[in-house]
Amino acid sequence: MNALVATSRNFKQAARLLGLDSKLERSLLIPFREIKVECTIPRDDGSLASYVGFRVQHDNARGPMKGGIRYHPEVDPDEVNALAQLMTWKTAVVNIPYGGAKGGIGCSPGNLSLSELERLTRVFTQKIHDLIGVQTDVPAPDMGTNSQTMAWILDEYSKFHGYSPAIVTGKPVDLGGSLGRDAATGRGVMFATEALLAEYGMSISDQRFVVQGFGNVGSWAAEIIHENGGKVVAVSDVTGAIKNRNGLDIPALIKHVKQNGGVKDFEGADSIDPKTLLLEDCDVLIPAALGGVLNRENAGDVKAKFIIEAANHPTDPEADEILSKKGVIILPDIYANAGGVTVSYFEWVQNIQGFMWDETKVNDELKKYMTRAFQNLKEMCGTHNCNLRMGAFTLGVNRVARATVLRGWEA
Ligand code: NAD
């Protein structure tokens, strides 16, 4: 099932539980605006190359639309649409004053030189600058883009509109990026896990963790869990999977990954088959790499008691059903990985105020937002007698629906 079908299915189930009027339901589902632009640039060898760029602005009832821009050869409008919709519900779940958006350019960033990437980013910005804005739509990095891409967007946008650091988040700190943004999604995953475990009288320090993916989200989540006394017993990345029953030395592993480009051959662990990583004996499983990794083929063999969805959409709806029947508790992506967009919001606030926060303030505020959202989500589970995924969806959809109705329909 693709991401758009799964997201729309969860939305419709939430709309039914909330008893939403069918016209309101339809209006919430249809994107506010879909943008498709042609971007032609001269390549370094003098030839011309054309790419298609997208931006889907899904909903702005609660504030400016917010979401990443990805550079990937398979960027397709349906997926961008689903991801934009997910951002609307995600920003509402953590109660930050934003709507949802997503965008991208169909290109292979690895095959473009730095100057070609800069030209492409600037042309894309020229094509959409009138449709994004500090109070309209605020892009951020995503797959294949990074803080440098945001710096180019800031610069190009500022040529048209004056210096505007708040036009993007995930910027370099030297250009107004927030301290703590790099670790924010992983740190948010830890706060979310802490809040869930507390419901069962447990804490990070008495649990064994398995983490799939050791990039930005996975490595920060593992490091912060380790700092808080949790035992990370197995991790994987694209180079392989490793395990140590007594707990991996995460700071040493991070050093190894920096030097060797991956977790493979780490001395303090045994190597295992990456296919079995998700099925390892542990208490908490954190998929932090790709979508769809938990599916009907492997869900029945998962041994974890808790799954924290750090990646977007790691659990297929079929796996969701199998895991629920087994009694596995799943903390859904639209809450669990919302730490990144929450600190992006803090970055935007700092840029608008022209006053930068220290890292302790960023982390303390993040904890408040994640903990409060978990309590709100649990209340929705109680009200609607539903699981955590539906608790998160009803929470997000209800907030957006209320804002839409309050703003009214008059043309
Ligand atoms: P990243 O590119 O930094 O890291 C991805 C990691 O996954 C890498 O370690 C890579 O080696 C590993 N990986 C790739 N294929 C794998 C495979 N088949 N098996 C095991 N590992 C594999 O990406 P990221 O920013 O850490 O994002 C990870 C996930 O979290 C994605 O689903 C992303 O959409 C989601 N997410 C990220 C953020 C953020 O702030 N970075 C926010 C919300 C959600």
Tab-separated table of C-alpha atoms and ligand atoms in Angstrom:
chain	number	residue	atom	x	y	z
A	1	MET	CA	0.000	0.000	0.000
A	2	ASN	CA	1.524	3.350	-0.973
A	3	ALA	CA	1.947	6.221	1.470
A	4	LEU	CA	-0.963	8.262	0.046
A	5	VAL	CA	-3.452	5.381	0.337
A	6	ALA	CA	-2.311	4.522	3.891
A	7	THR	CA	-2.395	8.171	5.047
A	8	SER	CA	-5.817	8.797	3.532
A	9	ARG	CA	-7.113	5.584	5.126
A	10	ASN	CA	-5.909	6.662	8.576
A	11	PHE	CA	-7.378	10.135	8.006
A	12	LYS	CA	-10.785	8.705	7.012
A	13	GLN	CA	-10.849	6.403	10.041
A	14	ALA	CA	-10.048	9.393	12.284
A	15	ALA	CA	-12.735	11.503	10.564
A	16	ARG	CA	-15.308	8.729	11.242
A	17	LEU	CA	-14.294	8.488	14.923
A	18	LEU	CA	-14.589	12.289	15.231
A	19	GLY	CA	-17.943	12.285	13.403
A	20	LEU	CA	-16.750	14.939	10.919
A	21	ASP	CA	-19.226	16.316	8.437
A	22	SER	CA	-18.540	14.760	4.997
A	23	LYS	CA	-18.034	18.175	3.304
A	24	LEU	CA	-15.506	19.205	5.941
A	25	GLU	CA	-13.785	15.822	5.581
A	26	ARG	CA	-13.470	16.309	1.821
A	27	SER	CA	-12.165	19.836	2.190
A	28	LEU	CA	-9.510	18.714	4.699
A	29	LEU	CA	-8.293	15.996	2.355
A	30	ILE	CA	-7.896	18.092	-0.810
A	31	PRO	CA	-4.596	20.049	-0.880
A	32	PHE	CA	-4.776	23.840	-0.642
A	33	ARG	CA	-2.460	24.237	-3.642
A	34	GLU	CA	-0.280	22.000	-5.846
A	35	ILE	CA	2.651	23.618	-7.641
A	36	LYS	CA	4.598	22.040	-10.499
A	37	VAL	CA	7.455	23.935	-12.140
A	38	GLU	CA	10.027	23.317	-14.826
A	39	CYS	CA	13.614	24.036	-13.816
A	40	THR	CA	16.210	24.238	-16.589
A	41	ILE	CA	19.873	24.790	-15.754
A	42	PRO	CA	23.124	24.788	-17.697
A	43	ARG	CA	25.231	21.774	-16.667
A	44	ASP	CA	28.939	22.285	-15.986
A	45	ASP	CA	29.753	20.957	-19.488
A	46	GLY	CA	27.586	23.654	-21.120
A	47	SER	CA	24.638	21.360	-22.001
A	48	LEU	CA	21.123	22.108	-20.717
A	49	ALA	CA	19.211	19.895	-18.300
A	50	SER	CA	15.540	20.203	-17.276
A	51	TYR	CA	13.973	18.961	-14.045
A	52	VAL	CA	10.472	19.049	-12.596
A	53	GLY	CA	9.980	20.599	-9.176
A	54	PHE	CA	6.904	20.178	-6.957
A	55	ARG	CA	5.500	21.863	-3.904
A	56	VAL	CA	2.237	20.618	-2.400
A	57	GLN	CA	0.735	23.009	0.147
A	58	HIS	CA	-1.796	20.891	1.944
A	59	ASP	CA	-3.468	23.022	4.611
A	60	ASN	CA	-2.975	26.419	6.267
A	61	ALA	CA	-5.889	26.583	8.731
A	62	ARG	CA	-3.540	26.630	11.759
A	63	GLY	CA	-0.697	28.726	10.315
A	64	PRO	CA	1.995	28.839	7.620
A	65	MET	CA	2.509	25.545	5.834
A	66	LYS	CA	5.641	23.629	6.780
A	67	GLY	CA	7.529	20.724	5.270
A	68	GLY	CA	10.700	19.467	3.638
A	69	ILE	CA	12.070	19.661	0.118
A	70	ARG	CA	13.597	16.440	-1.197
A	71	TYR	CA	15.882	15.852	-4.166
A	72	HIS	CA	15.364	12.309	-5.417
A	73	PRO	CA	14.903	10.661	-8.835
A	74	GLU	CA	11.588	9.126	-7.761
A	75	VAL	CA	9.930	12.238	-6.342
A	76	ASP	CA	6.354	11.737	-7.493
A	77	PRO	CA	3.322	14.004	-7.000
A	78	ASP	CA	1.270	11.308	-5.186
A	79	GLU	CA	3.952	10.718	-2.582
A	80	VAL	CA	4.614	14.441	-2.120
A	81	ASN	CA	0.857	14.841	-1.654
A	82	ALA	CA	0.735	12.150	1.076
A	83	LEU	CA	3.763	13.588	2.858
A	84	ALA	CA	2.288	17.117	2.755
A	85	GLN	CA	-0.918	15.794	4.315
A	86	LEU	CA	1.067	13.953	7.011
A	87	MET	CA	2.815	17.244	7.876
A	88	THR	CA	-0.580	18.896	8.463
A	89	TRP	CA	-1.555	16.259	11.030
A	90	LYS	CA	1.968	16.091	12.536
A	91	THR	CA	2.240	19.847	13.227
A	92	ALA	CA	-1.245	19.726	14.764
A	93	VAL	CA	-0.358	16.716	16.983
A	94	VAL	CA	2.507	18.620	18.621
A	95	ASN	CA	0.377	21.793	18.585
A	96	ILE	CA	2.761	24.104	16.750
A	97	PRO	CA	1.050	26.892	14.749
A	98	TYR	CA	1.680	25.470	11.301
A	99	GLY	CA	-0.060	23.629	8.479
A	100	GLY	CA	1.553	21.053	6.208
A	101	ALA	CA	3.488	21.082	2.922
A	102	LYS	CA	6.100	19.029	1.086
A	103	GLY	CA	8.099	19.456	-2.077
A	104	GLY	CA	10.883	18.144	-4.163
A	105	ILE	CA	12.737	18.013	-7.433
A	106	GLY	CA	12.977	14.839	-9.509
A	107	CYS	CA	16.772	14.611	-9.803
A	108	SER	CA	19.714	12.487	-8.658
A	109	PRO	CA	21.662	14.833	-6.373
A	110	GLY	CA	24.628	12.418	-6.360
A	111	ASN	CA	25.052	12.946	-10.130
A	112	LEU	CA	25.082	16.745	-9.903
A	113	SER	CA	28.080	18.873	-8.964
A	114	LEU	CA	27.807	21.348	-6.091
A	115	SER	CA	27.502	24.278	-8.514
A	116	GLU	CA	24.807	22.431	-10.534
A	117	LEU	CA	22.881	21.774	-7.296
A	118	GLU	CA	23.191	25.444	-6.387
A	119	ARG	CA	21.889	26.550	-9.818
A	120	LEU	CA	18.996	24.070	-9.624
A	121	THR	CA	18.045	25.237	-6.116
A	122	ARG	CA	18.164	28.894	-7.157
A	123	VAL	CA	16.018	28.293	-10.286
A	124	PHE	CA	13.473	26.310	-8.213
A	125	THR	CA	13.364	29.170	-5.675
A	126	GLN	CA	12.853	31.740	-8.456
A	127	LYS	CA	9.887	29.712	-9.721
A	128	ILE	CA	8.151	29.388	-6.347
A	129	HIS	CA	9.275	32.499	-4.413
A	130	ASP	CA	5.875	34.204	-4.777
A	131	LEU	CA	4.064	31.174	-3.395
A	132	ILE	CA	6.204	30.514	-0.316
A	133	GLY	CA	6.799	33.007	2.497
A	134	VAL	CA	7.601	33.451	6.189
A	135	GLN	CA	3.847	33.565	6.925
A	136	THR	CA	2.805	31.329	3.995
A	137	ASP	CA	5.010	28.275	3.519
A	138	VAL	CA	8.367	27.585	5.176
A	139	PRO	CA	10.511	24.816	3.566
A	140	ALA	CA	13.093	22.636	5.360
A	141	PRO	CA	15.640	19.962	4.343
A	142	ASP	CA	14.555	16.410	3.544
A	143	MET	CA	16.025	13.455	1.649
A	144	GLY	CA	18.878	14.628	-0.638
A	145	THR	CA	18.892	18.215	0.664
A	146	ASN	CA	20.680	19.771	3.640
A	147	SER	CA	21.522	22.996	5.452
A	148	GLN	CA	23.527	24.213	2.426
A	149	THR	CA	20.424	23.830	0.206
A	150	MET	CA	18.475	25.928	2.737
A	151	ALA	CA	21.225	28.580	2.697
A	152	TRP	CA	20.855	28.908	-1.118
A	153	ILE	CA	17.044	29.168	-0.837
A	154	LEU	CA	17.415	31.848	1.869
A	155	ASP	CA	19.821	33.816	-0.325
A	156	GLU	CA	17.740	33.550	-3.515
A	157	TYR	CA	14.450	34.315	-1.738
A	158	SER	CA	16.064	37.323	0.016
A	159	LYS	CA	16.957	38.847	-3.398
A	160	PHE	CA	13.226	39.205	-4.095
A	161	HIS	CA	11.870	39.900	-0.607
A	162	GLY	CA	14.721	41.364	1.494
A	163	TYR	CA	16.757	39.465	4.072
A	164	SER	CA	14.452	36.678	5.307
A	165	PRO	CA	16.154	34.066	7.500
A	166	ALA	CA	12.737	32.721	8.633
A	167	ILE	CA	11.879	31.611	5.065
A	168	VAL	CA	13.534	28.222	5.698
A	169	THR	CA	14.496	26.134	8.718
A	170	GLY	CA	17.308	23.630	9.069
A	171	LYS	CA	19.749	26.390	8.050
A	172	PRO	CA	23.419	26.526	9.087
A	173	VAL	CA	23.711	28.025	12.592
A	174	ASP	CA	25.815	30.853	11.061
A	175	LEU	CA	22.736	31.963	9.084
A	176	GLY	CA	20.253	31.766	11.973
A	177	GLY	CA	19.803	27.994	12.273
A	178	SER	CA	18.827	26.783	15.744
A	179	LEU	CA	21.180	25.105	18.159
A	180	GLY	CA	19.881	21.593	18.841
A	181	ARG	CA	18.159	21.225	15.423
A	182	ASP	CA	20.554	18.506	14.248
A	183	ALA	CA	19.748	16.220	17.197
A	184	ALA	CA	16.093	17.270	17.508
A	185	THR	CA	14.323	14.344	15.820
A	186	GLY	CA	16.436	11.762	17.695
A	187	ARG	CA	16.029	13.648	20.977
A	188	GLY	CA	12.274	13.874	20.365
A	189	VAL	CA	12.207	10.098	19.775
A	190	MET	CA	13.813	9.654	23.214
A	191	PHE	CA	11.306	12.003	24.926
A	192	ALA	CA	8.418	10.210	23.182
A	193	THR	CA	9.765	6.808	24.270
A	194	GLU	CA	10.245	8.062	27.828
A	195	ALA	CA	6.629	9.297	27.959
A	196	LEU	CA	5.292	5.974	26.625
A	197	LEU	CA	7.381	3.807	28.960
A	198	ALA	CA	6.320	5.899	31.976
A	199	GLU	CA	2.716	4.796	31.270
A	200	TYR	CA	3.856	1.237	31.996
A	201	GLY	CA	5.956	2.150	35.039
A	202	MET	CA	9.157	1.656	33.007
A	203	SER	CA	12.063	3.911	32.081
A	204	ILE	CA	14.701	4.169	29.352
A	205	SER	CA	17.366	2.782	31.703
A	206	ASP	CA	15.643	-0.587	32.211
A	207	GLN	CA	15.040	-1.334	28.504
A	208	ARG	CA	16.970	-3.010	25.661
A	209	PHE	CA	16.754	-1.197	22.306
A	210	VAL	CA	17.270	-2.150	18.652
A	211	VAL	CA	17.695	0.707	16.142
A	212	GLN	CA	17.400	0.304	12.362
A	213	GLY	CA	19.264	3.098	10.552
A	214	PHE	CA	22.242	4.975	11.968
A	215	GLY	CA	21.928	8.283	10.100
A	216	ASN	CA	20.759	11.582	11.579
A	217	VAL	CA	17.719	10.221	13.442
A	218	GLY	CA	18.963	6.735	14.383
A	219	SER	CA	22.411	7.762	15.620
A	220	TRP	CA	21.131	10.702	17.708
A	221	ALA	CA	18.326	8.571	19.165
A	222	ALA	CA	20.830	5.808	20.048
A	223	GLU	CA	23.299	8.295	21.554
A	224	ILE	CA	20.695	10.041	23.728
A	225	ILE	CA	19.139	6.731	24.814
A	226	HIS	CA	22.647	5.514	25.730
A	227	GLU	CA	23.292	8.730	27.698
A	228	ASN	CA	20.065	8.089	29.592
A	229	GLY	CA	21.140	4.594	30.618
A	230	GLY	CA	19.305	2.578	27.934
A	231	LYS	CA	21.032	-0.490	26.504
A	232	VAL	CA	21.213	-0.397	22.679
A	233	VAL	CA	21.845	-4.059	21.796
A	234	ALA	CA	21.731	-3.983	17.974
A	235	VAL	CA	21.815	-1.436	15.142
A	236	SER	CA	22.003	-1.499	11.361
A	237	ASP	CA	22.622	0.793	8.436
A	238	VAL	CA	23.101	0.360	4.718
A	239	THR	CA	26.541	-1.258	5.318
A	240	GLY	CA	25.314	-4.042	7.640
A	241	ALA	CA	23.945	-4.956	11.079
A	242	ILE	CA	25.730	-5.494	14.414
A	243	LYS	CA	24.797	-6.794	17.840
A	244	ASN	CA	26.147	-6.955	21.390
A	245	ARG	CA	23.862	-8.520	24.007
A	246	ASN	CA	25.556	-6.500	26.768
A	247	GLY	CA	24.915	-3.201	25.011
A	248	LEU	CA	26.875	-1.404	22.294
A	249	ASP	CA	29.321	1.353	23.181
A	250	ILE	CA	27.435	4.016	21.203
A	251	PRO	CA	30.015	6.878	21.463
A	252	ALA	CA	32.690	4.454	20.158
A	253	LEU	CA	30.326	3.292	17.398
A	254	ILE	CA	29.653	6.890	16.313
A	255	LYS	CA	33.413	7.434	16.061
A	256	HIS	CA	33.730	4.213	14.026
A	257	VAL	CA	30.949	5.315	11.638
A	258	LYS	CA	32.613	8.733	11.136
A	259	GLN	CA	35.919	7.028	10.265
A	260	ASN	CA	34.572	4.095	8.210
A	261	GLY	CA	31.306	5.314	6.714
A	262	GLY	CA	29.092	2.705	8.378
A	263	VAL	CA	28.506	0.343	11.314
A	264	LYS	CA	30.074	-2.650	9.532
A	265	ASP	CA	33.211	-4.147	11.168
A	266	PHE	CA	32.708	-2.328	14.497
A	267	GLU	CA	35.038	-4.100	16.910
A	268	GLY	CA	32.804	-4.168	19.968
A	269	ALA	CA	30.058	-6.288	18.358
A	270	ASP	CA	29.154	-9.351	16.293
A	271	SER	CA	27.866	-8.873	12.790
A	272	ILE	CA	24.363	-10.257	12.084
A	273	ASP	CA	22.138	-10.646	9.027
A	274	PRO	CA	20.496	-7.208	8.422
A	275	LYS	CA	17.245	-9.026	7.516
A	276	THR	CA	16.939	-10.343	11.076
A	277	LEU	CA	17.634	-7.038	12.837
A	278	LEU	CA	13.959	-6.120	13.218
A	279	LEU	CA	13.317	-9.558	14.721
A	280	GLU	CA	16.075	-9.366	17.376
A	281	ASP	CA	15.167	-10.016	20.988
A	282	CYS	CA	14.656	-6.586	22.634
A	283	ASP	CA	12.100	-4.474	24.497
A	284	VAL	CA	11.939	-1.451	22.194
A	285	LEU	CA	12.393	-1.474	18.413
A	286	ILE	CA	13.138	1.840	16.684
A	287	PRO	CA	12.901	1.749	12.875
A	288	ALA	CA	14.791	4.909	11.820
A	289	ALA	CA	15.621	4.258	8.161
A	290	LEU	CA	13.024	3.461	5.494
A	291	GLY	CA	9.268	3.186	5.020
A	292	GLY	CA	7.433	-0.160	4.827
A	293	VAL	CA	10.104	-2.214	6.649
A	294	LEU	CA	7.550	-3.888	8.927
A	295	ASN	CA	5.184	-5.818	6.705
A	296	ARG	CA	3.051	-8.977	6.636
A	297	GLU	CA	6.143	-11.139	5.948
A	298	ASN	CA	8.045	-10.201	9.122
A	299	ALA	CA	5.536	-8.659	11.564
A	300	GLY	CA	4.584	-12.018	13.104
A	301	ASP	CA	8.216	-12.618	14.158
A	302	VAL	CA	8.863	-9.268	15.861
A	303	LYS	CA	9.853	-9.819	19.504
A	304	ALA	CA	9.841	-6.213	20.758
A	305	LYS	CA	7.063	-5.094	23.113
A	306	PHE	CA	7.200	-1.495	21.880
A	307	ILE	CA	7.829	-0.016	18.414
A	308	ILE	CA	8.739	3.659	18.145
A	309	GLU	CA	8.261	4.869	14.558
A	310	ALA	CA	11.226	7.224	14.123
A	311	ALA	CA	11.139	6.768	10.320
A	312	ASN	CA	8.130	7.920	8.321
A	313	HIS	CA	5.643	5.155	7.582
A	314	PRO	CA	7.826	2.151	8.635
A	315	THR	CA	4.797	-0.066	9.419
A	316	ASP	CA	2.466	-1.309	6.655
A	317	PRO	CA	-1.231	-1.300	7.620
A	318	GLU	CA	-1.183	-5.141	7.373
A	319	ALA	CA	1.765	-5.313	9.791
A	320	ASP	CA	-0.050	-2.843	12.054
A	321	GLU	CA	-2.913	-5.311	12.393
A	322	ILE	CA	-0.646	-8.325	13.001
A	323	LEU	CA	1.414	-6.453	15.610
A	324	SER	CA	-1.681	-5.110	17.400
A	325	LYS	CA	-3.060	-8.665	17.691
A	326	LYS	CA	0.249	-9.731	19.244
A	327	GLY	CA	-0.113	-6.902	21.794
A	328	VAL	CA	2.833	-4.873	20.492
A	329	ILE	CA	2.436	-1.170	21.343
A	330	ILE	CA	3.246	1.131	18.389
A	331	LEU	CA	4.035	4.809	18.888
A	332	PRO	CA	3.140	6.342	15.481
A	333	ASP	CA	5.421	8.421	13.252
A	334	ILE	CA	3.211	11.524	13.214
A	335	TYR	CA	3.991	11.896	16.904
A	336	ALA	CA	7.249	9.971	17.475
A	337	ASN	CA	9.383	11.797	14.888
A	338	ALA	CA	7.825	15.263	15.354
A	339	GLY	CA	10.826	16.552	17.354
A	340	GLY	CA	12.487	17.784	14.143
A	341	VAL	CA	9.599	19.965	12.995
A	342	THR	CA	9.096	21.193	16.564
A	343	VAL	CA	12.657	22.541	16.742
A	344	SER	CA	12.206	23.920	13.205
A	345	TYR	CA	9.322	25.903	14.700
A	346	PHE	CA	11.661	27.124	17.479
A	347	GLU	CA	14.148	28.170	14.757
A	348	TRP	CA	11.442	30.177	12.929
A	349	VAL	CA	10.391	31.811	16.242
A	350	GLN	CA	14.020	32.764	17.006
A	351	ASN	CA	14.444	34.262	13.500
A	352	ILE	CA	11.228	36.289	13.771
A	353	GLN	CA	12.164	37.517	17.259
A	354	GLY	CA	15.777	38.142	16.226
A	355	PHE	CA	16.781	36.529	19.519
A	356	MET	CA	18.643	33.212	19.612
A	357	TRP	CA	18.114	30.634	22.370
A	358	ASP	CA	20.814	28.537	24.012
A	359	GLU	CA	20.735	24.778	23.479
A	360	THR	CA	19.405	23.987	26.956
A	361	LYS	CA	16.338	26.147	26.305
A	362	VAL	CA	15.743	24.417	22.941
A	363	ASN	CA	15.960	20.942	24.526
A	364	ASP	CA	13.808	21.895	27.543
A	365	GLU	CA	11.086	23.355	25.291
A	366	LEU	CA	11.235	20.270	23.053
A	367	LYS	CA	10.661	18.035	26.062
A	368	LYS	CA	7.628	20.138	27.079
A	369	TYR	CA	6.066	19.923	23.601
A	370	MET	CA	6.686	16.168	23.224
A	371	THR	CA	5.426	15.327	26.722
A	372	ARG	CA	2.313	17.495	26.416
A	373	ALA	CA	1.490	16.029	22.992
A	374	PHE	CA	1.744	12.516	24.430
A	375	GLN	CA	-0.747	13.376	27.202
A	376	ASN	CA	-3.127	14.930	24.615
A	377	LEU	CA	-2.788	11.856	22.390
A	378	LYS	CA	-3.537	9.503	25.322
A	379	GLU	CA	-6.666	11.527	26.151
A	380	MET	CA	-7.899	11.012	22.554
A	381	CYS	CA	-7.228	7.247	22.905
A	382	GLY	CA	-9.458	7.290	26.006
A	383	THR	CA	-12.205	9.395	24.394
A	384	HIS	CA	-12.377	7.332	21.196
A	385	ASN	CA	-11.307	3.963	22.616
A	386	CYS	CA	-8.589	3.596	19.998
A	387	ASN	CA	-4.902	2.731	19.661
A	388	LEU	CA	-2.037	5.247	19.741
A	389	ARG	CA	-1.989	5.699	15.939
A	390	MET	CA	-5.670	6.627	15.870
A	391	GLY	CA	-5.155	8.712	19.035
A	392	ALA	CA	-2.556	10.757	17.151
A	393	PHE	CA	-4.658	11.032	13.984
A	394	THR	CA	-7.835	12.061	15.846
A	395	LEU	CA	-5.809	14.607	17.842
A	396	GLY	CA	-4.245	16.158	14.719
A	397	VAL	CA	-7.332	16.018	12.495
A	398	ASN	CA	-9.584	17.421	15.241
A	399	ARG	CA	-7.295	20.430	15.813
A	400	VAL	CA	-7.191	21.213	12.062
A	401	ALA	CA	-10.967	20.693	11.696
A	402	ARG	CA	-11.688	23.039	14.628
A	403	ALA	CA	-9.416	25.749	13.198
A	404	THR	CA	-11.042	25.373	9.755
A	405	VAL	CA	-14.581	25.719	11.139
A	406	LEU	CA	-13.613	28.674	13.358
A	407	ARG	CA	-12.115	30.527	10.387
A	408	GLY	CA	-15.357	29.989	8.451
A	409	TRP	CA	-16.263	29.387	4.825
A	410	GLU	CA	-17.332	32.802	3.530
A	411	ALA	CA	-15.699	33.628	0.168
B	1	NAD	P1	19.702	9.629	6.963
B	1	NAD	O1	19.882	9.596	5.487
B	1	NAD	O2	20.555	10.537	7.781
B	1	NAD	O3	19.922	8.140	7.565
B	1	NAD	C1	19.292	7.016	7.050
B	1	NAD	C2	19.980	5.797	7.645
B	1	NAD	O4	19.292	4.628	7.211
B	1	NAD	C3	21.438	5.624	7.220
B	1	NAD	O5	22.211	5.187	8.318
B	1	NAD	C4	21.362	4.533	6.169
B	1	NAD	O6	22.581	3.806	6.060
B	1	NAD	C5	20.266	3.688	6.757
B	1	NAD	N1	19.659	2.754	5.805
B	1	NAD	C6	19.339	2.941	4.513
B	1	NAD	N2	18.842	1.823	3.990
B	1	NAD	C7	18.848	0.905	4.981
B	1	NAD	C8	18.469	-0.450	5.077
B	1	NAD	N3	17.971	-1.086	4.019
B	1	NAD	N4	18.611	-1.087	6.281
B	1	NAD	C9	19.118	-0.437	7.342
B	1	NAD	N5	19.501	0.832	7.313
B	1	NAD	C10	19.366	1.495	6.156
B	1	NAD	O7	18.149	9.894	7.196
B	1	NAD	P2	17.457	10.437	8.524
B	1	NAD	O8	17.352	11.921	8.424
B	1	NAD	O9	18.081	9.802	9.710
B	1	NAD	O10	15.968	9.871	8.318
B	1	NAD	C11	15.622	8.537	8.670
B	1	NAD	C12	14.098	8.406	8.639
B	1	NAD	O11	13.521	9.334	9.552
B	1	NAD	C13	13.425	8.691	7.295
B	1	NAD	O12	12.288	7.870	7.197
B	1	NAD	C14	12.992	10.144	7.429
B	1	NAD	O13	11.913	10.455	6.577
B	1	NAD	C15	12.565	10.149	8.881
B	1	NAD	N6	12.553	11.481	9.495
B	1	NAD	C16	13.676	12.239	9.564
B	1	NAD	C17	13.631	13.482	10.185
B	1	NAD	C18	14.869	14.328	10.323
B	1	NAD	O14	14.793	15.367	11.012
B	1	NAD	N7	16.012	13.934	9.794
B	1	NAD	C19	12.421	13.957	10.726
B	1	NAD	C20	11.280	13.145	10.658
B	1	NAD	C21	11.363	11.907	10.034
